[in-house]
mmCIF file of the C-alpha atoms, coordinates in Angstrom:
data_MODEL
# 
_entry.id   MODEL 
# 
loop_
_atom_site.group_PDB 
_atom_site.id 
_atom_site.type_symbol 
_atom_site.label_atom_id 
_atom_site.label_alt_id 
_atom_site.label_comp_id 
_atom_site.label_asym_id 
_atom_site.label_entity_id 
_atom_site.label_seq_id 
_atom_site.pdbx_PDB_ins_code 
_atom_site.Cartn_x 
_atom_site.Cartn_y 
_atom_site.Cartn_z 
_atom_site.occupancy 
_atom_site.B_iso_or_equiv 
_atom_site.pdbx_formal_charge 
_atom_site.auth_seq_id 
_atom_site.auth_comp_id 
_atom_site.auth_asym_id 
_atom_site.auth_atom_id 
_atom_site.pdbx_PDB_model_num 
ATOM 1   C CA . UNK A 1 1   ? 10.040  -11.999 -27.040 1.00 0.00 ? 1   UNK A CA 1 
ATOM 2   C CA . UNK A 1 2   ? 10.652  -7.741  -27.420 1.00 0.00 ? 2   UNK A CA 1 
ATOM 3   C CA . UNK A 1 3   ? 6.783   -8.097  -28.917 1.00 0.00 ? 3   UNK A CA 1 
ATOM 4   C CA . UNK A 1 4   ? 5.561   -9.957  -25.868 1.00 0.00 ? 4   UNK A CA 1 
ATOM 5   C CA . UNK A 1 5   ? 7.329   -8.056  -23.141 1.00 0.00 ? 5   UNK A CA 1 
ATOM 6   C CA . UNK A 1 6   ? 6.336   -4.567  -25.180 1.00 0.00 ? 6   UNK A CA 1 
ATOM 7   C CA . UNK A 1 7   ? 2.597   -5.846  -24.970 1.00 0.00 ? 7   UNK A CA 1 
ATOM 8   C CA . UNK A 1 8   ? 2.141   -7.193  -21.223 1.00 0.00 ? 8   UNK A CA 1 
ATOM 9   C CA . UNK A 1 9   ? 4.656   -4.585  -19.749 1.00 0.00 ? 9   UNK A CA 1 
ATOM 10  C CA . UNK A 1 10  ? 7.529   -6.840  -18.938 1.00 0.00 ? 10  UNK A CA 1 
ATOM 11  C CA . UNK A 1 11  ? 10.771  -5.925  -18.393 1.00 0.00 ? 11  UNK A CA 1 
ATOM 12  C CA . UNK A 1 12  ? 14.342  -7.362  -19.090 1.00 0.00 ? 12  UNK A CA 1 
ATOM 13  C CA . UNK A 1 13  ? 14.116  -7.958  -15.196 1.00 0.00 ? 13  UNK A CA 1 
ATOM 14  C CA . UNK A 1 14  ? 11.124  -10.775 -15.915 1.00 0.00 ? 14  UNK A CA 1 
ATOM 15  C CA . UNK A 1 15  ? 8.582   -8.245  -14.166 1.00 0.00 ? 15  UNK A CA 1 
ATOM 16  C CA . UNK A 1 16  ? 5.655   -7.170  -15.402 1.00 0.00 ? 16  UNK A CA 1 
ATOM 17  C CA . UNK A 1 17  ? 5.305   -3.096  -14.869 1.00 0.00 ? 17  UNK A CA 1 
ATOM 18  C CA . UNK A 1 18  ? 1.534   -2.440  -14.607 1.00 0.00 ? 18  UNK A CA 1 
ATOM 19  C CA . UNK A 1 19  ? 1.680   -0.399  -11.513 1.00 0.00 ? 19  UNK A CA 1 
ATOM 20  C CA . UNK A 1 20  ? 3.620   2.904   -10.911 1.00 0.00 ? 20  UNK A CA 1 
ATOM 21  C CA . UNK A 1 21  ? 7.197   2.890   -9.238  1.00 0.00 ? 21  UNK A CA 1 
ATOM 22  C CA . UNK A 1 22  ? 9.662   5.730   -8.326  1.00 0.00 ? 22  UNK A CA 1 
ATOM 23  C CA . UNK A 1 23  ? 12.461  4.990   -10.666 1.00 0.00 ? 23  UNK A CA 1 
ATOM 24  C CA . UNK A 1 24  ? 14.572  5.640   -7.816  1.00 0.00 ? 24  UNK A CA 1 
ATOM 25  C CA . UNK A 1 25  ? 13.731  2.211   -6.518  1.00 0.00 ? 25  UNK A CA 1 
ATOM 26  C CA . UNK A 1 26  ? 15.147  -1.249  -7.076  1.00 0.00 ? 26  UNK A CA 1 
ATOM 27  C CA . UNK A 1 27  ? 14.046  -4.266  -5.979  1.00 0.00 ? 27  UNK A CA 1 
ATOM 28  C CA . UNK A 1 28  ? 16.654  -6.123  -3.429  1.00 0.00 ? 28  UNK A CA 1 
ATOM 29  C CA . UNK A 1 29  ? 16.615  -8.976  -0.777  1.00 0.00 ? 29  UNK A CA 1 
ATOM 30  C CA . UNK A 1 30  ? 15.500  -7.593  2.196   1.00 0.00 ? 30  UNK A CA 1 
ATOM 31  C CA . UNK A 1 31  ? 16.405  -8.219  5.912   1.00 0.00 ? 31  UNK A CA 1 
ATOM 32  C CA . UNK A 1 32  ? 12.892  -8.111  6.845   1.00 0.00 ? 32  UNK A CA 1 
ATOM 33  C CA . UNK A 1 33  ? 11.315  -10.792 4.450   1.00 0.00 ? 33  UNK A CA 1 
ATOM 34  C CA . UNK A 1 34  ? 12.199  -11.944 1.478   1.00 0.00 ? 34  UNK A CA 1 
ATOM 35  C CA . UNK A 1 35  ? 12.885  -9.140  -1.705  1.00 0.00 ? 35  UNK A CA 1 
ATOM 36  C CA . UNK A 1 36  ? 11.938  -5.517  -0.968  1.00 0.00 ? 36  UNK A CA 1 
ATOM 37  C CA . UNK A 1 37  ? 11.957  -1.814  -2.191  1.00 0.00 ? 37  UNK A CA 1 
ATOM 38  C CA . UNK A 1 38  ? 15.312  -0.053  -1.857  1.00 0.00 ? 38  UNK A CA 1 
ATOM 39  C CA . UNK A 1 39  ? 15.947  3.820   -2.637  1.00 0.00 ? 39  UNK A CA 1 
ATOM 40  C CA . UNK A 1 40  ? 19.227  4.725   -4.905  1.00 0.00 ? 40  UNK A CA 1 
ATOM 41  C CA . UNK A 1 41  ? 18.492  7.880   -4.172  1.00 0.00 ? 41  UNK A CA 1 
ATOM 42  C CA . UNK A 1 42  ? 17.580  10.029  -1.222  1.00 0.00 ? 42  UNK A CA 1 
ATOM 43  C CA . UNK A 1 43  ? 14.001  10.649  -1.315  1.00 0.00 ? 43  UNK A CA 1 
ATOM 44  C CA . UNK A 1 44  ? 11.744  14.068  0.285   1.00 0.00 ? 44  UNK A CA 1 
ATOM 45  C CA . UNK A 1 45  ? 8.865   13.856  2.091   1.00 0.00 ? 45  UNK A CA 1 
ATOM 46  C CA . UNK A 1 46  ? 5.904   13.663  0.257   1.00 0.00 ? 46  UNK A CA 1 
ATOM 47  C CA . UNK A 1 47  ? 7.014   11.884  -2.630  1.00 0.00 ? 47  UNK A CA 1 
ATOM 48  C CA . UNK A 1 48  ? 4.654   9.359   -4.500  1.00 0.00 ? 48  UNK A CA 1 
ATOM 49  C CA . UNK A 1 49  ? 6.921   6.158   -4.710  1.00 0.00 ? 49  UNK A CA 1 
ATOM 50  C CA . UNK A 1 50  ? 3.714   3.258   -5.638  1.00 0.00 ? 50  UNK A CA 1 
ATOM 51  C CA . UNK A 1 51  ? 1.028   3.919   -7.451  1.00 0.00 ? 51  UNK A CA 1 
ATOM 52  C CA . UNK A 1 52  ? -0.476  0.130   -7.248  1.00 0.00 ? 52  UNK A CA 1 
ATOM 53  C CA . UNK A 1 53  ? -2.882  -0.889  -10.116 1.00 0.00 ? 53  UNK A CA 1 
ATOM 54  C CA . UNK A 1 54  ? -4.852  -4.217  -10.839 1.00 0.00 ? 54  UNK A CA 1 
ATOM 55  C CA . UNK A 1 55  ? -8.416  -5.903  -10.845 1.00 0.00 ? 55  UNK A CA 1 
ATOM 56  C CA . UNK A 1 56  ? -11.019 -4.471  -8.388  1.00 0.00 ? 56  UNK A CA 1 
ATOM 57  C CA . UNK A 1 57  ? -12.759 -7.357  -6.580  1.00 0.00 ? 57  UNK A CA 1 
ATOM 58  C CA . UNK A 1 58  ? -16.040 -7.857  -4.549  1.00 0.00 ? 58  UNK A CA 1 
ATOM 59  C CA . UNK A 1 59  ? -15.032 -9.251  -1.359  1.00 0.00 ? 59  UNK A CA 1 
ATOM 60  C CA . UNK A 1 60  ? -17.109 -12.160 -1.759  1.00 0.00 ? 60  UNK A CA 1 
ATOM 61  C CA . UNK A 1 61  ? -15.129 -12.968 -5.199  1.00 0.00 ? 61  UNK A CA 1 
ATOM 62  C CA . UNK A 1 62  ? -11.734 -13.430 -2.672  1.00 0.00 ? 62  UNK A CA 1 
ATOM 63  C CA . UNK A 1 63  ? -12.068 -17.252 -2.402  1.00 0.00 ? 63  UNK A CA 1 
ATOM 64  C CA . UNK A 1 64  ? -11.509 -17.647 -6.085  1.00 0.00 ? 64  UNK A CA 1 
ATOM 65  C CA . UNK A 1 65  ? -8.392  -15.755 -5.628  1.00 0.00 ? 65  UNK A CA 1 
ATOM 66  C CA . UNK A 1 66  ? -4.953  -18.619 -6.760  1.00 0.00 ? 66  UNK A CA 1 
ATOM 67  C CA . UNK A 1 67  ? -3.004  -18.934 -2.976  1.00 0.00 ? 67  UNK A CA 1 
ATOM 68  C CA . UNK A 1 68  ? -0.220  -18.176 -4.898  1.00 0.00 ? 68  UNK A CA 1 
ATOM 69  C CA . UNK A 1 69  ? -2.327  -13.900 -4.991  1.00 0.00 ? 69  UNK A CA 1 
ATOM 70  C CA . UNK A 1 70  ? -3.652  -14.377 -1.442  1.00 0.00 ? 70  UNK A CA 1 
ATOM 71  C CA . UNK A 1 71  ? 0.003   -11.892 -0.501  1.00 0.00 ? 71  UNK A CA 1 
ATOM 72  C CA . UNK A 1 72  ? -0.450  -9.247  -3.336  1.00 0.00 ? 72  UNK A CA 1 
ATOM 73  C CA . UNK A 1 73  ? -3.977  -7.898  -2.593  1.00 0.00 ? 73  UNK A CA 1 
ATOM 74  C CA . UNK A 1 74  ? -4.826  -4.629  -0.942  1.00 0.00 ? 74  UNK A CA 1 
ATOM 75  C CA . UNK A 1 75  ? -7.919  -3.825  0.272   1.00 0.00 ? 75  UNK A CA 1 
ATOM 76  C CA . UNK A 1 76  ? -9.757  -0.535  -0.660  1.00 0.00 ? 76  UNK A CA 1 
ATOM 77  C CA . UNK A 1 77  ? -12.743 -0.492  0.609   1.00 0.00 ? 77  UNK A CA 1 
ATOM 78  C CA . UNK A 1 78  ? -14.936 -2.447  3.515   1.00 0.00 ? 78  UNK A CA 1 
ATOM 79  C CA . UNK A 1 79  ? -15.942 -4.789  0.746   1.00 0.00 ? 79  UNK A CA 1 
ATOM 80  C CA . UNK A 1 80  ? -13.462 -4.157  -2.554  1.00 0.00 ? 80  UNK A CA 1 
ATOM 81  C CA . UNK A 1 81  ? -10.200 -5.708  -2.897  1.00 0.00 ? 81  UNK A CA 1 
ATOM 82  C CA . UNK A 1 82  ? -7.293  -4.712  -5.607  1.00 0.00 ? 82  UNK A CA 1 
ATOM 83  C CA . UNK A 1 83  ? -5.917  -7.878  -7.204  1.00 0.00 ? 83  UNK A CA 1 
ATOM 84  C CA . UNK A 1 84  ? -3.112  -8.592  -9.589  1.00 0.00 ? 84  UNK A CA 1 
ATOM 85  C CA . UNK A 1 85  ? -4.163  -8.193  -13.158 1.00 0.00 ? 85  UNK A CA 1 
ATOM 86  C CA . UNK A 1 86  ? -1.926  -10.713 -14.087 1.00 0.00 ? 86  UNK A CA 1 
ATOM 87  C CA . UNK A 1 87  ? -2.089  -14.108 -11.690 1.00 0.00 ? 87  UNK A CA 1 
ATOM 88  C CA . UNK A 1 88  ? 1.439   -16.055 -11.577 1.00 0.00 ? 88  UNK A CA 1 
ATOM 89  C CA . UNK A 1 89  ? 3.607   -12.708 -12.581 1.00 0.00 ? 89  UNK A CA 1 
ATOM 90  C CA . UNK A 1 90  ? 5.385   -9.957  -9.819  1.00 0.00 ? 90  UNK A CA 1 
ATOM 91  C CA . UNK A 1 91  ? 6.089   -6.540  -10.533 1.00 0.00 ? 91  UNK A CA 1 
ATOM 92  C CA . UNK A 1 92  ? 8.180   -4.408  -8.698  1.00 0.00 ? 92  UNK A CA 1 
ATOM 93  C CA . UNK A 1 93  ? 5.054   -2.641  -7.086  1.00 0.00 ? 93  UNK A CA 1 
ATOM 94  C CA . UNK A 1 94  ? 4.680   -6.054  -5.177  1.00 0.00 ? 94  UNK A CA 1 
ATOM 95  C CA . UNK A 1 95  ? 7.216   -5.957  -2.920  1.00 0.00 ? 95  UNK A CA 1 
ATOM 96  C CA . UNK A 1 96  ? 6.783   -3.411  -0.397  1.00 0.00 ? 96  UNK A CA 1 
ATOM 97  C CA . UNK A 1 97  ? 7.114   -4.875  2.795   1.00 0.00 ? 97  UNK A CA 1 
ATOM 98  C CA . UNK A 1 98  ? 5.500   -4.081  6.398   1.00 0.00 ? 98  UNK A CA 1 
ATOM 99  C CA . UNK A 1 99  ? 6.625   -1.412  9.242   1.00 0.00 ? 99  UNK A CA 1 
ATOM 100 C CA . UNK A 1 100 ? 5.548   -1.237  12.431  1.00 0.00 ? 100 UNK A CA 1 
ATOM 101 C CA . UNK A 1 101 ? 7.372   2.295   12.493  1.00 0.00 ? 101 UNK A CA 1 
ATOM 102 C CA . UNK A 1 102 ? 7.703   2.701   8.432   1.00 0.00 ? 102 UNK A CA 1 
ATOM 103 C CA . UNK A 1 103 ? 9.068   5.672   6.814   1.00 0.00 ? 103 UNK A CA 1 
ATOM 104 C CA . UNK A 1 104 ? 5.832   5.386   4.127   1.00 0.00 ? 104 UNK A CA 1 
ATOM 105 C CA . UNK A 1 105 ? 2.274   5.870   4.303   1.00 0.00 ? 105 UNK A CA 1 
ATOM 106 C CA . UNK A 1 106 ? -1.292  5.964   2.280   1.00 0.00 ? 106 UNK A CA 1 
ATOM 107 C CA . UNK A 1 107 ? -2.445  9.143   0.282   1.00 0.00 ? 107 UNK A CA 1 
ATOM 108 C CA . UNK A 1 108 ? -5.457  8.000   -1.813  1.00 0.00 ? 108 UNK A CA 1 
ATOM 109 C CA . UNK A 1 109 ? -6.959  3.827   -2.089  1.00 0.00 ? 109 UNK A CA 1 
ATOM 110 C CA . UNK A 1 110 ? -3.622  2.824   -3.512  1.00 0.00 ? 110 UNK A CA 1 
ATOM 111 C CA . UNK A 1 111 ? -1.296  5.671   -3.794  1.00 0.00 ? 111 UNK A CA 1 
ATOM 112 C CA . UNK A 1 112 ? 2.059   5.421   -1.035  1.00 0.00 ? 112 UNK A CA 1 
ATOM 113 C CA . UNK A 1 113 ? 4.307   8.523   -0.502  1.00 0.00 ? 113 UNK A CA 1 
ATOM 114 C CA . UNK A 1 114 ? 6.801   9.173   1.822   1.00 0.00 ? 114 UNK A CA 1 
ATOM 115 C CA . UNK A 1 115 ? 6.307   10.437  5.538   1.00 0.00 ? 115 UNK A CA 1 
ATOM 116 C CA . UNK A 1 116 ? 9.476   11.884  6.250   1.00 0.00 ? 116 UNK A CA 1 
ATOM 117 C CA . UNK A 1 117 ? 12.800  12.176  4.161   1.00 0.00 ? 117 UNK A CA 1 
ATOM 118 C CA . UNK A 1 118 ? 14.137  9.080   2.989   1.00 0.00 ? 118 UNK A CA 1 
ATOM 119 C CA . UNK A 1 119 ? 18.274  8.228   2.747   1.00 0.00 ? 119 UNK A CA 1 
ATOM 120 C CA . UNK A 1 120 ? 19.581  6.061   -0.300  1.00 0.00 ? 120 UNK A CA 1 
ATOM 121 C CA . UNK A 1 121 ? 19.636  3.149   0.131   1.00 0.00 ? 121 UNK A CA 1 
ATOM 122 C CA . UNK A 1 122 ? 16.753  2.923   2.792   1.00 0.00 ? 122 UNK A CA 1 
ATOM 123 C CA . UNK A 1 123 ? 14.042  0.080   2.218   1.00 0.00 ? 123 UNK A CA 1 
ATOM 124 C CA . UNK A 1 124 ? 10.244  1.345   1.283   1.00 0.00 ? 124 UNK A CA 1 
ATOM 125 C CA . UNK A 1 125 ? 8.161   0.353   3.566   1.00 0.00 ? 125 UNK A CA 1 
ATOM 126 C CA . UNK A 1 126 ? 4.149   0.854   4.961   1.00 0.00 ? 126 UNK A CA 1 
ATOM 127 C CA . UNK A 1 127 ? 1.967   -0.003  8.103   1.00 0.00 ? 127 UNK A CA 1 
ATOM 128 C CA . UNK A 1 128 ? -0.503  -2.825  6.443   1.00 0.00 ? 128 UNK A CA 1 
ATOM 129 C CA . UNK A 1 129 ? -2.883  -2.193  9.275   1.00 0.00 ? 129 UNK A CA 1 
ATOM 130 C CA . UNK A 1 130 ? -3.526  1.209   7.739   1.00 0.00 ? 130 UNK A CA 1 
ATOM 131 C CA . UNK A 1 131 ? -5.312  -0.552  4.508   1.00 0.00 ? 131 UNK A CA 1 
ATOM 132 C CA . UNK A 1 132 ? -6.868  -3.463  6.099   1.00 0.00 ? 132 UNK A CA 1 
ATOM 133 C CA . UNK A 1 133 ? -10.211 -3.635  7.892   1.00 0.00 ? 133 UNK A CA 1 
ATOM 134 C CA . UNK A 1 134 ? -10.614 -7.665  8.317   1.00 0.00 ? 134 UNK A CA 1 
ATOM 135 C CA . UNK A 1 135 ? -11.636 -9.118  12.057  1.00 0.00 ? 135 UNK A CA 1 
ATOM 136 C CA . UNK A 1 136 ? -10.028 -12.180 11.327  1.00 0.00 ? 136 UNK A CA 1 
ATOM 137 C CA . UNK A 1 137 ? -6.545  -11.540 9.460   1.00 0.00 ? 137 UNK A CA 1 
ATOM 138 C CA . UNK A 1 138 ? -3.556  -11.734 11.518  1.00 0.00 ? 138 UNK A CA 1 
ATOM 139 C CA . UNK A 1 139 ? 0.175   -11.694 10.113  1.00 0.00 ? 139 UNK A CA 1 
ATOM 140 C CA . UNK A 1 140 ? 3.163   -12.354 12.069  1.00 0.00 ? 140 UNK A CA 1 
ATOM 141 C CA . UNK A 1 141 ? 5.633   -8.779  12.349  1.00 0.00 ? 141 UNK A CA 1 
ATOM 142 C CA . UNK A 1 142 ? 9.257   -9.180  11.693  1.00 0.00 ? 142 UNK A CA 1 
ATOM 143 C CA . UNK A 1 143 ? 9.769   -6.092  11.259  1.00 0.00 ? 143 UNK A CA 1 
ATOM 144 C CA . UNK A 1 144 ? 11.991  -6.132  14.056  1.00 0.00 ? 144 UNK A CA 1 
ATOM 145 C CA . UNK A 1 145 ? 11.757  -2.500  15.387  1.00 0.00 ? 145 UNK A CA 1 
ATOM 146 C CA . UNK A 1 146 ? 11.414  -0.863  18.938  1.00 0.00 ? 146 UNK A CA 1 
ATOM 147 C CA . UNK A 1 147 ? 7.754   0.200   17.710  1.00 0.00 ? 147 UNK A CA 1 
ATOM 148 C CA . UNK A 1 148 ? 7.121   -3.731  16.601  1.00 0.00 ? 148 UNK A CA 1 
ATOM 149 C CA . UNK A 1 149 ? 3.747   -4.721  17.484  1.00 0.00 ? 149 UNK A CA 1 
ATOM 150 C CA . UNK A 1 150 ? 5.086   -8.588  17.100  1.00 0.00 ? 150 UNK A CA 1 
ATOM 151 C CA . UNK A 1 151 ? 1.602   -9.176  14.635  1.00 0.00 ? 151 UNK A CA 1 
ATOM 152 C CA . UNK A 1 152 ? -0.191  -7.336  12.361  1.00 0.00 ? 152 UNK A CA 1 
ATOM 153 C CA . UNK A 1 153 ? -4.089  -7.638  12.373  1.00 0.00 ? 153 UNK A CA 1 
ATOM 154 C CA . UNK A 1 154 ? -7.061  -6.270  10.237  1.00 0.00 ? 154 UNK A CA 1 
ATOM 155 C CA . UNK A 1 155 ? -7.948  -4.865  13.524  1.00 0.00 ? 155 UNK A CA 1 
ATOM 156 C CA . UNK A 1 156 ? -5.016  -2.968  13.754  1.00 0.00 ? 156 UNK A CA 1 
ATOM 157 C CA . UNK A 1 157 ? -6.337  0.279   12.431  1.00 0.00 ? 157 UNK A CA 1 
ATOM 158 C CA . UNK A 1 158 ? -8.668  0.884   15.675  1.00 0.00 ? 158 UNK A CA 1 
ATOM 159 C CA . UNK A 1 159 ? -5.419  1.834   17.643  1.00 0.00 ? 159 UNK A CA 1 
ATOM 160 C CA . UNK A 1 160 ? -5.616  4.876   18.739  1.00 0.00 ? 160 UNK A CA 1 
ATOM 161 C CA . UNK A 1 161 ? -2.024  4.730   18.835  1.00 0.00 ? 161 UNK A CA 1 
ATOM 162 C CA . UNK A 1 162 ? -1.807  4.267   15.265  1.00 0.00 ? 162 UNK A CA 1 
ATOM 163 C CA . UNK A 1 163 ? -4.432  7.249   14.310  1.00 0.00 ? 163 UNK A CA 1 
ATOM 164 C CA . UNK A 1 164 ? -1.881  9.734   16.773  1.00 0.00 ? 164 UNK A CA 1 
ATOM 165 C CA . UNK A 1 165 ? 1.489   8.529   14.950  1.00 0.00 ? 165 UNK A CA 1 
ATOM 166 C CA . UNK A 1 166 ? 0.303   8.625   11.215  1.00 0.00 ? 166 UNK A CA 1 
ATOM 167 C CA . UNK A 1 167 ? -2.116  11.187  10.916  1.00 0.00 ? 167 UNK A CA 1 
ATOM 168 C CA . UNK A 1 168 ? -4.167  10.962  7.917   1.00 0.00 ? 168 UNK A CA 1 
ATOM 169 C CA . UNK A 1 169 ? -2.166  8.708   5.983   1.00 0.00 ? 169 UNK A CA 1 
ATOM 170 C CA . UNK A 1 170 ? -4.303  6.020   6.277   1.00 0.00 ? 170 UNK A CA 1 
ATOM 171 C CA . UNK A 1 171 ? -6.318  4.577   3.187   1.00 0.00 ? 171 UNK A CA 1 
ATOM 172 C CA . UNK A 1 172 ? -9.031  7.214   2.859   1.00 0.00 ? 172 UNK A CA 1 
ATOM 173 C CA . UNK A 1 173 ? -11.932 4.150   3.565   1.00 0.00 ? 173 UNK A CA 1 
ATOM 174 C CA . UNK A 1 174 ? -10.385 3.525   6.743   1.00 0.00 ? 174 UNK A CA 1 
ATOM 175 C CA . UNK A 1 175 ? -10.142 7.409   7.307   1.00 0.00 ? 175 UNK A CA 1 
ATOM 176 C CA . UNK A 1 176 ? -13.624 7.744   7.596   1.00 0.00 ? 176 UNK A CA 1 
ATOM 177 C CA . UNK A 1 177 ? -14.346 5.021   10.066  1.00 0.00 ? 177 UNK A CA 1 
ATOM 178 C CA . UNK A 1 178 ? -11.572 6.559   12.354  1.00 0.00 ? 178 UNK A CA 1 
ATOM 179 C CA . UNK A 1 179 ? -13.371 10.899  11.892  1.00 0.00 ? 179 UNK A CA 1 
ATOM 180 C CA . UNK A 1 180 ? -16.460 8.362   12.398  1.00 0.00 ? 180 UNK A CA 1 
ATOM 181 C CA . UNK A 1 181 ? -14.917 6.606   15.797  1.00 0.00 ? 181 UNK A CA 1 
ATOM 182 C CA . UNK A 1 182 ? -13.952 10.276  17.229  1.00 0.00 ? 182 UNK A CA 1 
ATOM 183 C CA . UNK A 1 183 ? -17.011 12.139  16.490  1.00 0.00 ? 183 UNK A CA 1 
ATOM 184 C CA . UNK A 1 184 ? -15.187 14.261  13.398  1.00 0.00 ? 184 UNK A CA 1 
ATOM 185 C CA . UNK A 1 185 ? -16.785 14.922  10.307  1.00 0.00 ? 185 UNK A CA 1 
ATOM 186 C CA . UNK A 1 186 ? -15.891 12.282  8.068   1.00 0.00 ? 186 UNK A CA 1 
ATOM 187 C CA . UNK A 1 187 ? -15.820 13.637  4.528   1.00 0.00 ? 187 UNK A CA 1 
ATOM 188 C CA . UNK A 1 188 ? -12.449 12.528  3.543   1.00 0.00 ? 188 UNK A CA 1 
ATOM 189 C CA . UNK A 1 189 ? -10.251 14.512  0.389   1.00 0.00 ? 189 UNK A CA 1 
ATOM 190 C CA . UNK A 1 190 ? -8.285  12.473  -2.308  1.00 0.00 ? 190 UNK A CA 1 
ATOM 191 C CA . UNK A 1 191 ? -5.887  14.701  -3.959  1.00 0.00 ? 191 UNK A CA 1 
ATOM 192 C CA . UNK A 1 192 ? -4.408  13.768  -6.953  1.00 0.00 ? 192 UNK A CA 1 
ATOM 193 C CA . UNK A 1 193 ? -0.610  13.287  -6.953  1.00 0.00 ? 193 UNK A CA 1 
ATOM 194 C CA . UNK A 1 194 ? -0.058  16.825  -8.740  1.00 0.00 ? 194 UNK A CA 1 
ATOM 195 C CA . UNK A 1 195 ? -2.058  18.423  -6.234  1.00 0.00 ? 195 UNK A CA 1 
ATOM 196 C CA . UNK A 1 196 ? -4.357  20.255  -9.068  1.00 0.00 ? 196 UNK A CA 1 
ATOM 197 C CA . UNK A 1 197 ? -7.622  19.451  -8.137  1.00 0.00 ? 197 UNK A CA 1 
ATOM 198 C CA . UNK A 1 198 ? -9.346  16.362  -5.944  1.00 0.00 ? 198 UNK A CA 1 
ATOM 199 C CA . UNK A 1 199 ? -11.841 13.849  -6.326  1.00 0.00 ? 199 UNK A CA 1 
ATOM 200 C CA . UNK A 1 200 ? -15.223 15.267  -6.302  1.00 0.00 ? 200 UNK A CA 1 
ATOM 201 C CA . UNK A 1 201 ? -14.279 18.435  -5.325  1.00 0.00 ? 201 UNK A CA 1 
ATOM 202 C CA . UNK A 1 202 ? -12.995 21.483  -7.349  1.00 0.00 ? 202 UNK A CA 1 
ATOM 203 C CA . UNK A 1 203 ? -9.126  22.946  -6.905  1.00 0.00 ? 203 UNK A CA 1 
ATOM 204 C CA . UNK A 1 204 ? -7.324  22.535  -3.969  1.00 0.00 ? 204 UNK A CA 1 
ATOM 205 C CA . UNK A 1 205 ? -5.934  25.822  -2.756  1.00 0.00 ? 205 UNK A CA 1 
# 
């Protein structure tokens, strides 16, 4: 069994660890739905706390996609989709849930930090609708905040609301349709997580 778990990533906790987590997170029932990330910790702002990892998928490849996946992909670009690696097996990575007014948010096509400083003890969470570009996905929100939109669409990114509260901490695809939208330039950075240099580019200073 120590051989198997050693060679898939599995843990004593019957995860599989493929993805990065903060080790400062545990994964608890949540009020919102179902299991969630909680800190034990107090967290800064601008901490990486997911890193998520898997298969990258054409979006046309989506309908072979188990239902039992259809929850645990993110979408990275208008038409490539991050899937599990491993169908039929969670990792911790899996269960950040939705915010309407979250205290997380997108640096990079699947890299979540924190937005503001985080208590122990606090749930993890994200806005989907700053990953998803879909005209015909629509989630229910039980999020249950003053800021809940009561549904979450692949629409949802368009809000101008949405660009004012979080800035650039959108997924960096999305990013450029929104510079695009307002008439900025829409060249779009991706700095890796030690801030030593970014993606096609040379330092950052």
């Amino acid at each position: 069994k120590k051989e198997v778990m050693e060679a898939t990533g599995e843990g004593s906790d019957g995860f599989v660890s493929l993805s990065y987590v903060h080790p400062a997170l545990v994964v608890k029932g949540s009020p919102t739905e179902g299991r969630g990330l909680f800190t034990t910790r107090a967290l800064g702002v601008g901490e990486v706390v997911v890193a998520w990892t898997g298969r990258i998928w054409p979006k046309e490849k989506l309908a072979e996609l188990p239902e039992s996946e259809q929850d645990y992909v993110m979408q990275i670009h208008d038409a490539l989709f991050q899937v599990p690696f491993v169908f039929g097996q969670r990792e911790p990575a899996d269960f950040v849930n939705h915010s309407c007014n979250p205290n997380c948010g997108m640096q990079g096509d699947a890299i979540l930090v924190t937005m503001r400083g985080i208590h122990e003890g606090e749930e993890i969470t994200f806005d989907y609708g700053t990953v998803e570009n879909d005209p015909v996905s629509i989630m229910e929100c039980k999020c249950g905040d003053a800021l809940c939109r009561g549904k979450v669409t692949g629409q949802d990114w368009t809000l101008a609301e949405l660009w004012d509260r979080y800035g650039d901490y959108f997924s960096p695809y999305l990013l450029r349709h929104i510079r695009a939208k307002r008439g900025e330039p829409v060249a779009v950075r991706q700095v890796i997580p030690d801030g030593s240099r970014e993606i096609g580019g040379g330092p950052v200073h």
